[in-house]
DNA sequence: CCTGTCCAATACTTTGTATTTATTGGGTGA
DNA sequence: TCACCCAATAAATACAAAGTATTGGACAGG
C-alpha cells in the first residue's frame, strides 16, 4: 500500500514547501527544477492531494494539507535517519549498556532528558544513570566506569573531552521579603555582607575557587559562609534567613524565595558533557549532537519551556488528581 | 543524509527477514529473486551492516541487527502509511475538528498535553476535549462521536484498538498519622481491614472486577467499602479516616496524606488511548506516535521510579532543585 | 561418489523512470 | 511593450531497478 511513495518524494516536496519555490529547492537538493516539477506532480496525483498553491507573484504557498505535510515528512525523514543510525550502532556492538553520570549541581531535568535521548537512538540499549560528586565522577570517567557524565565547569584535564551543553546566568537567590528584593537587579556590592551560603568547597573545588575569584574581581570578599552539600539545602538556608545564595537562573524556587540578576557582571553556570578522549564510546558524540539539536529546536516555541510550572510550589491539583485502580501485572 | 535508503529497501529486506528466504519474499513482493539479492546487498553495503546469516540448510536467519531491523522497518513503513492516510483525510476536510475524550481516572495533565499535541500536526483543526465515564466513552468511540479517548485498562472489545501510553504503580493512600504509615511498604495483609474506599464499581466495572480479583489473589477480601465517584473524593474519604484507598503512584496528594507501596505484588494502573479499529480517524495514530516519542524524550522511565520523591506527598523537590555556581564568563 | 534438488549469487539484458537539457508559457513589474 | 522572474512541458539521456539465464554451493538420496 502506498508503495509509490519513496523517501525521495518526501524530501523533494519538503524542500519545495520549505523553500517556497522549485528553483530554490532544486538548488538545495542538487537536482534540476523540472525533475522536482514532475516528481511533485506524480506524488500529489498518486495521493490525490494538493500540497501548495501559487501566489500571484509566482511563489509557492503551502495549503493546509501542505502545512501538515511539512510536519509529517520531517518526522518521517528524521525517523529514517534514526533507524539507520541505530542499526549501524547495533552492528558495531555498542548496544550493551551506556553508563551516564551527573552531579548534584546539574539540572536534573537536563540530565534526565539527556539519558532518555539515548533511547531515541538505540531503543534496545539499556541506560544506567548514576549520581555522584564531581571528583568521583571524573575518576569514574577516567576509569571507564561511566561512559560520559554531565557536570558543571570548570574542568581541566587533558585526558577528558569537554562539550558544553548549556550556559545559564548566575543569579542571587534571596527571600522575597528581603529589602533588596525590591530592586530589579542587585549590585555586586549588595552581596558583600549578604552572600553567606556557598556550595560545599570540597564538592567542587574548581568551581569554588573560580567563584571566589570572580567575587574578588567584583570587589566582594566572602569571609564566613554556610556550606550546603546539596542545592536544595542552599534554598533552605536562604529561606531560614542565613543570607543569599547564588543559583542558576530559571531554577524552580521555594515559595518564599526569589532571584535577582547581578548588574555589571556576566557570571554563568556552565553545564557540559565530559567523556574520555581515547576510550570514548562511539555513541556519545552522536548523543551529544542530537541533544544539542533538540535543545535548539525545542527552545523554539513549539513546546513551552516548562518554566514556572512548579514555581508556585503548589501542584495543579484539580486536573491531575489521583486515579484509581484499573489493571494489573504482566 | 542516508538518502540511498528508500522505502523499497526496507520493504524488501523486511520481507526477506520475515519469510526467511529470498525466493519466498520475491513471490510475496511480486518481483524476482535476483532483484532482491542485489537490492539487499546494496542496502547492507551502504549501511555497512549485516542483517542475516545463512544456516546450513540454506535458510535465512536474522542477526541481532536484523531483529532490530524488523522492528524498525515495520514502524517506518507503518508510519508512511499513516502519514499518507492522514494527508488524504486532511485534504478531504475530514479532520475539521477532532474529538478526544478522557475518564476521571486518567491523569489530567497527560490528557491535556495529548490534546494540545494535535496542534503540531494540524494547527487549523479544532480540538474538542470531553470528559465522561468509561462505559459512556467507549460507547461514543464505537458510535464515532469521539475520535479517540484516553482511558484506563482493562478493556476488551474487538472493534476497538488499544494503545498503552503509561503504566503506573498502584500504591496505598493513607493518612500520614496512621500507624502503618511508619512502614516503608505495606504487606497485602495490611490492607485486609483498612482498604475501605474504592472507585465506584459502575463507573468502571472491568477495573473493579480486576481489582477485586487481584486483591483476592493476595488474600485480601474486601467486604464493605465506600464508593467514590471521583478520584478527589477518594482522597477526601481517606483524609476523613474512612480507611485506605488505592491510587496511582506519583499522584499529587493532600497534605495530610501519604502513599506506600505494596510489597510482593506488582499492580499497576495502565493508561491507554483507544480508537475505533475501522473508522479510525486518520490523524490519531500519528498523534499517538508523536506523543509517545515526546514522552520518551522528556520524562523517561529509565530513572528509578521516583520512589521517595513523591512518597511524602510533597513535590519532588530533591531532584529538581537549584544548582549552585560553578564557572564564569567568556 | 555421483546426481538431482533446493537455494542464493552472479552476469548480462531489458525495462522503466528519474533526471537532465532545452524550451515554452505565464504571470509581474519596469 | 519588453525584459525577467517563475514553473510546466517535451524530448533526450542516464542510471538504476527488474528480469532472464546461468552458475555455484549445500545438502539428501541413490
GROMACS .gro file of N, CA, C and O in nm, chain B residues 142-217:
model
  304
  472UNK      N    1  -1.733   0.394   1.975
  472UNK     CA    2  -1.793   0.299   1.882
  472UNK      C    3  -1.890   0.369   1.788
  472UNK      O    4  -1.904   0.330   1.671
  473UNK      N    5  -1.955   0.470   1.838
  473UNK     CA    6  -2.052   0.541   1.756
  473UNK      C    7  -1.987   0.655   1.677
  473UNK      O    8  -2.055   0.732   1.611
  474UNK      N    9  -1.852   0.663   1.689
  474UNK     CA   10  -1.778   0.768   1.619
  474UNK      C   11  -1.822   0.907   1.661
  474UNK      O   12  -1.813   1.002   1.584
  475UNK      N   13  -1.868   0.918   1.783
  475UNK     CA   14  -1.900   1.051   1.833
  475UNK      C   15  -1.776   1.116   1.894
  475UNK      O   16  -1.767   1.238   1.903
  476UNK      N   17  -1.681   1.034   1.938
  476UNK     CA   18  -1.548   1.086   1.969
  476UNK      C   19  -1.447   1.007   1.888
  476UNK      O   20  -1.468   0.890   1.857
  477UNK      N   21  -1.339   1.073   1.849
  477UNK     CA   22  -1.241   1.010   1.761
  477UNK      C   23  -1.146   0.918   1.838
  477UNK      O   24  -1.101   0.817   1.787
  478UNK      N   25  -1.114   0.958   1.959
  478UNK     CA   26  -1.025   0.877   2.041
  478UNK      C   27  -1.045   0.915   2.186
  478UNK      O   28  -1.090   1.026   2.216
  479UNK      N   29  -1.010   0.824   2.276
  479UNK     CA   30  -1.028   0.853   2.418
  479UNK      C   31  -0.912   0.796   2.498
  479UNK      O   32  -0.856   0.692   2.463
  480UNK      N   33  -0.877   0.866   2.603
  480UNK     CA   34  -0.773   0.818   2.694
  480UNK      C   35  -0.842   0.758   2.815
  480UNK      O   36  -0.915   0.828   2.887
  481UNK      N   37  -0.822   0.629   2.834
  481UNK     CA   38  -0.893   0.559   2.942
  481UNK      C   39  -0.797   0.468   3.017
  481UNK      O   40  -0.681   0.451   2.978
  482UNK      N   41  -0.843   0.410   3.124
  482UNK     CA   42  -0.762   0.313   3.197
  482UNK      C   43  -0.807   0.173   3.160
  482UNK      O   44  -0.925   0.148   3.137
  483UNK      N   45  -0.712   0.081   3.160
  483UNK     CA   46  -0.742  -0.057   3.125
  483UNK      C   47  -0.795  -0.130   3.249
  483UNK      O   48  -0.790  -0.074   3.358
  484UNK      N   49  -0.846  -0.249   3.237
  484UNK     CA   50  -0.855  -0.330   3.117
  484UNK      C   51  -0.974  -0.293   3.029
  484UNK      O   52  -1.071  -0.234   3.077
  485UNK      N   53  -0.960  -0.328   2.903
  485UNK     CA   54  -1.070  -0.308   2.810
  485UNK      C   55  -1.058  -0.413   2.701
  485UNK      O   56  -0.953  -0.430   2.640
  486UNK      N   57  -1.165  -0.489   2.683
  486UNK     CA   58  -1.162  -0.588   2.576
  486UNK      C   59  -1.280  -0.566   2.483
  486UNK      O   60  -1.395  -0.580   2.523
  487UNK      N   61  -1.251  -0.527   2.362
  487UNK     CA   62  -1.354  -0.514   2.261
  487UNK      C   63  -1.288  -0.526   2.126
  487UNK      O   64  -1.198  -0.448   2.093
  488UNK      N   65  -1.326  -0.624   2.048
  488UNK     CA   66  -1.257  -0.648   1.921
  488UNK      C   67  -1.265  -0.530   1.825
  488UNK      O   68  -1.181  -0.517   1.737
  489UNK      N   69  -1.365  -0.446   1.844
  489UNK     CA   70  -1.381  -0.336   1.750
  489UNK      C   71  -1.292  -0.218   1.783
  489UNK      O   72  -1.281  -0.123   1.707
  490UNK      N   73  -1.229  -0.226   1.899
  490UNK     CA   74  -1.152  -0.110   1.948
  490UNK      C   75  -1.004  -0.140   1.955
  490UNK      O   76  -0.962  -0.245   2.003
  491UNK      N   77  -0.927  -0.046   1.905
  491UNK     CA   78  -0.782  -0.059   1.912
  491UNK      C   79  -0.733   0.008   2.040
  491UNK      O   80  -0.773   0.119   2.072
  492UNK      N   81  -0.645  -0.061   2.112
  492UNK     CA   82  -0.594  -0.010   2.239
  492UNK      C   83  -0.445   0.012   2.228
  492UNK      O   84  -0.371  -0.077   2.185
  493UNK      N   85  -0.400   0.128   2.266
  493UNK     CA   86  -0.257   0.159   2.260
  493UNK      C   87  -0.213   0.215   2.395
  493UNK      O   88  -0.251   0.326   2.432
  494UNK      N   89  -0.132   0.136   2.464
  494UNK     CA   90  -0.095   0.175   2.600
  494UNK      C   91  -0.002   0.296   2.601
  494UNK      O   92   0.091   0.304   2.522
  495UNK      N   93  -0.030   0.388   2.690
  495UNK     CA   94   0.052   0.509   2.698
  495UNK      C   95   0.145   0.506   2.819
  495UNK      O   96   0.260   0.545   2.810
  496UNK      N   97   0.093   0.462   2.930
  496UNK     CA   98   0.171   0.472   3.052
  496UNK      C   99   0.129   0.364   3.148
  496UNK      O  100   0.015   0.315   3.144
  497UNK      N  101   0.220   0.325   3.235
  497UNK     CA  102   0.190   0.223   3.334
  497UNK      C  103   0.243   0.271   3.468
  497UNK      O  104   0.363   0.287   3.485
  498UNK      N  105   0.153   0.298   3.561
  498UNK     CA  106   0.195   0.348   3.692
  498UNK      C  107   0.167   0.245   3.800
  498UNK      O  108   0.065   0.174   3.795
  499UNK      N  109   0.256   0.242   3.896
  499UNK     CA  110   0.236   0.150   4.006
  499UNK      C  111   0.116   0.193   4.090
  499UNK      O  112   0.088   0.312   4.105
  500UNK      N  113   0.046   0.093   4.140
  500UNK     CA  114  -0.068   0.121   4.226
  500UNK      C  115  -0.020   0.119   4.371
  500UNK      O  116   0.045   0.023   4.414
  501UNK      N  117  -0.045   0.226   4.443
  501UNK     CA  118   0.002   0.233   4.582
  501UNK      C  119  -0.115   0.264   4.675
  501UNK      O  120  -0.221   0.307   4.632
  502UNK      N  121  -0.089   0.239   4.803
  502UNK     CA  122  -0.192   0.263   4.904
  502UNK      C  123  -0.186   0.408   4.948
  502UNK      O  124  -0.078   0.461   4.973
  503UNK      N  125  -0.302   0.469   4.956
  503UNK     CA  126  -0.310   0.607   5.005
  503UNK      C  127  -0.366   0.603   5.147
  503UNK      O  128  -0.473   0.547   5.169
  504UNK      N  129  -0.293   0.664   5.239
  504UNK     CA  130  -0.340   0.663   5.378
  504UNK      C  131  -0.298   0.793   5.448
  504UNK      O  132  -0.218   0.870   5.396
  505UNK      N  133  -0.353   0.813   5.565
  505UNK     CA  134  -0.318   0.933   5.641
  505UNK      C  135  -0.175   0.923   5.691
  505UNK      O  136  -0.128   0.816   5.726
  506UNK      N  137  -0.108   1.039   5.695
  506UNK     CA  138   0.029   1.040   5.743
  506UNK      C  139   0.038   0.992   5.886
  506UNK      O  140   0.138   0.932   5.926
  507UNK      N  141  -0.065   1.020   5.964
  507UNK     CA  142  -0.057   0.986   6.106
  507UNK      C  143  -0.109   0.847   6.136
  507UNK      O  144  -0.125   0.810   6.252
  508UNK      N  145  -0.137   0.773   6.036
  508UNK     CA  146  -0.181   0.635   6.059
  508UNK      C  147  -0.061   0.552   6.102
  508UNK      O  148   0.050   0.571   6.051
  509UNK      N  149  -0.081   0.461   6.198
  509UNK     CA  150   0.030   0.378   6.247
  509UNK      C  151   0.108   0.310   6.134
  509UNK      O  152   0.230   0.305   6.136
  510UNK      N  153   0.036   0.260   6.037
  510UNK     CA  154   0.102   0.186   5.930
  510UNK      C  155   0.186   0.276   5.839
  510UNK      O  156   0.266   0.228   5.760
  511UNK      N  157   0.168   0.406   5.853
  511UNK     CA  158   0.247   0.498   5.769
  511UNK      C  159   0.394   0.497   5.808
  511UNK      O  160   0.478   0.546   5.734
  512UNK      N  161   0.425   0.440   5.922
  512UNK     CA  162   0.564   0.434   5.963
  512UNK      C  163   0.641   0.327   5.885
  512UNK      O  164   0.763   0.330   5.882
  513UNK      N  165   0.570   0.235   5.827
  513UNK     CA  166   0.636   0.131   5.748
  513UNK      C  167   0.671   0.185   5.609
  513UNK      O  168   0.597   0.265   5.553
  514UNK      N  169   0.783   0.140   5.558
  514UNK     CA  170   0.824   0.185   5.425
  514UNK      C  171   0.733   0.126   5.318
  514UNK      O  172   0.704   0.190   5.218
  515UNK      N  173   0.688   0.005   5.341
  515UNK     CA  174   0.598  -0.059   5.246
  515UNK      C  175   0.497  -0.142   5.323
  515UNK      O  176   0.527  -0.192   5.433
  516UNK      N  177   0.380  -0.156   5.269
  516UNK     CA  178   0.276  -0.235   5.336
  516UNK      C  179   0.272  -0.376   5.279
  516UNK      O  180   0.307  -0.400   5.164
  517UNK      N  181   0.229  -0.468   5.364
  517UNK     CA  182   0.202  -0.603   5.318
  517UNK      C  183   0.058  -0.608   5.269
  517UNK      O  184  -0.026  -0.532   5.318
  518UNK      N  185   0.029  -0.698   5.178
  518UNK     CA  186  -0.110  -0.712   5.135
  518UNK      C  187  -0.203  -0.733   5.253
  518UNK      O  188  -0.316  -0.682   5.255
  519UNK      N  189  -0.153  -0.806   5.355
  519UNK     CA  190  -0.239  -0.833   5.470
  519UNK      C  191  -0.276  -0.705   5.544
  519UNK      O  192  -0.379  -0.700   5.611
  520UNK      N  193  -0.191  -0.603   5.532
  520UNK     CA  194  -0.222  -0.477   5.599
  520UNK      C  195  -0.349  -0.414   5.541
  520UNK      O  196  -0.412  -0.329   5.603
  521UNK      N  197  -0.383  -0.454   5.422
  521UNK     CA  198  -0.499  -0.395   5.357
  521UNK      C  199  -0.630  -0.452   5.411
  521UNK      O  200  -0.735  -0.390   5.401
  522UNK      N  201  -0.619  -0.574   5.465
  522UNK     CA  202  -0.738  -0.653   5.495
  522UNK      C  203  -0.853  -0.572   5.554
  522UNK      O  204  -0.960  -0.564   5.496
  523UNK      N  205  -0.831  -0.508   5.663
  523UNK     CA  206  -0.944  -0.436   5.722
  523UNK      C  207  -0.939  -0.286   5.699
  523UNK      O  208  -1.029  -0.214   5.740
  524UNK      N  209  -0.831  -0.242   5.637
  524UNK     CA  210  -0.813  -0.099   5.618
  524UNK      C  211  -0.861  -0.048   5.483
  524UNK      O  212  -0.909   0.064   5.471
  525UNK      N  213  -0.844  -0.130   5.381
  525UNK     CA  214  -0.885  -0.087   5.248
  525UNK      C  215  -1.037  -0.081   5.243
  525UNK      O  216  -1.104  -0.183   5.241
  526UNK      N  217  -1.088   0.039   5.242
  526UNK     CA  218  -1.234   0.052   5.255
  526UNK      C  219  -1.289   0.158   5.162
  526UNK      O  220  -1.403   0.200   5.176
  527UNK      N  221  -1.207   0.204   5.068
  527UNK     CA  222  -1.255   0.306   4.975
  527UNK      C  223  -1.217   0.263   4.833
  527UNK      O  224  -1.099   0.250   4.800
  528UNK      N  225  -1.316   0.242   4.753
  528UNK     CA  226  -1.290   0.203   4.614
  528UNK      C  227  -1.361   0.299   4.520
  528UNK      O  228  -1.458   0.365   4.558
  529UNK      N  229  -1.310   0.302   4.399
  529UNK     CA  230  -1.378   0.379   4.297
  529UNK      C  231  -1.512   0.310   4.268
  529UNK      O  232  -1.525   0.189   4.275
  530UNK      N  233  -1.608   0.391   4.233
  530UNK     CA  234  -1.743   0.338   4.217
  530UNK      C  235  -1.747   0.226   4.111
  530UNK      O  236  -1.705   0.246   3.997
  531UNK      N  237  -1.794   0.108   4.148
  531UNK     CA  238  -1.794  -0.008   4.059
  531UNK      C  239  -1.858   0.021   3.924
  531UNK      O  240  -1.806  -0.021   3.820
  532UNK      N  241  -1.968   0.089   3.925
  532UNK     CA  242  -2.039   0.112   3.798
  532UNK      C  243  -1.963   0.204   3.704
  532UNK      O  244  -1.985   0.204   3.583
  533UNK      N  245  -1.873   0.282   3.762
  533UNK     CA  246  -1.802   0.377   3.677
  533UNK      C  247  -1.700   0.307   3.589
  533UNK      O  248  -1.657   0.359   3.487
  534UNK      N  249  -1.651   0.197   3.636
  534UNK     CA  250  -1.553   0.122   3.556
  534UNK      C  251  -1.554  -0.023   3.602
  534UNK      O  252  -1.462  -0.069   3.671
  535UNK      N  253  -1.656  -0.094   3.560
  535UNK     CA  254  -1.677  -0.231   3.609
  535UNK      C  255  -1.558  -0.324   3.585
  535UNK      O  256  -1.517  -0.397   3.676
  536UNK      N  257  -1.499  -0.318   3.468
  536UNK     CA  258  -1.387  -0.407   3.437
  536UNK      C  259  -1.274  -0.389   3.537
  536UNK      O  260  -1.220  -0.486   3.590
  537UNK      N  261  -1.239  -0.263   3.559
  537UNK     CA  262  -1.130  -0.236   3.652
  537UNK      C  263  -1.167  -0.282   3.792
  537UNK      O  264  -1.083  -0.336   3.864
  538UNK      N  265  -1.290  -0.261   3.829
  538UNK     CA  266  -1.336  -0.301   3.961
  538UNK      C  267  -1.321  -0.451   3.980
  538UNK      O  268  -1.264  -0.497   4.079
  539UNK      N  269  -1.370  -0.527   3.886
  539UNK     CA  270  -1.362  -0.672   3.897
  539UNK      C  271  -1.217  -0.720   3.900
  539UNK      O  272  -1.179  -0.805   3.979
  540UNK      N  273  -1.138  -0.660   3.813
  540UNK     CA  274  -0.998  -0.699   3.808
  540UNK      C  275  -0.929  -0.671   3.940
  540UNK      O  276  -0.852  -0.752   3.991
  541UNK      N  277  -0.962  -0.558   3.997
  541UNK     CA  278  -0.900  -0.521   4.125
  541UNK      C  279  -0.940  -0.619   4.234
  541UNK      O  280  -0.855  -0.664   4.313
  542UNK      N  281  -1.067  -0.654   4.239
  542UNK     CA  282  -1.112  -0.750   4.340
  542UNK      C  283  -1.042  -0.884   4.320
  542UNK      O  284  -1.003  -0.950   4.417
  543UNK      N  285  -1.026  -0.923   4.196
  543UNK     CA  286  -0.953  -1.046   4.165
  543UNK      C  287  -0.813  -1.043   4.224
  543UNK      O  288  -0.769  -1.135   4.293
  544UNK      N  289  -0.743  -0.932   4.195
  544UNK     CA  290  -0.606  -0.919   4.241
  544UNK      C  291  -0.598  -0.922   4.393
  544UNK      O  292  -0.511  -0.987   4.452
  545UNK      N  293  -0.691  -0.852   4.454
  545UNK     CA  294  -0.693  -0.849   4.599
  545UNK      C  295  -0.716  -0.989   4.654
  545UNK      O  296  -0.652  -1.031   4.751
  546UNK      N  297  -0.806  -1.060   4.592
  546UNK     CA  298  -0.836  -1.195   4.637
  546UNK      C  299  -0.713  -1.284   4.624
  546UNK      O  300  -0.680  -1.360   4.715
  547UNK      N  301  -0.644  -1.271   4.513
  547UNK     CA  302  -0.522  -1.350   4.493
  547UNK      C  303  -0.422  -1.323   4.604
  547UNK      O  304  -0.347  -1.411   4.645
   0.00000   0.00000   0.00000
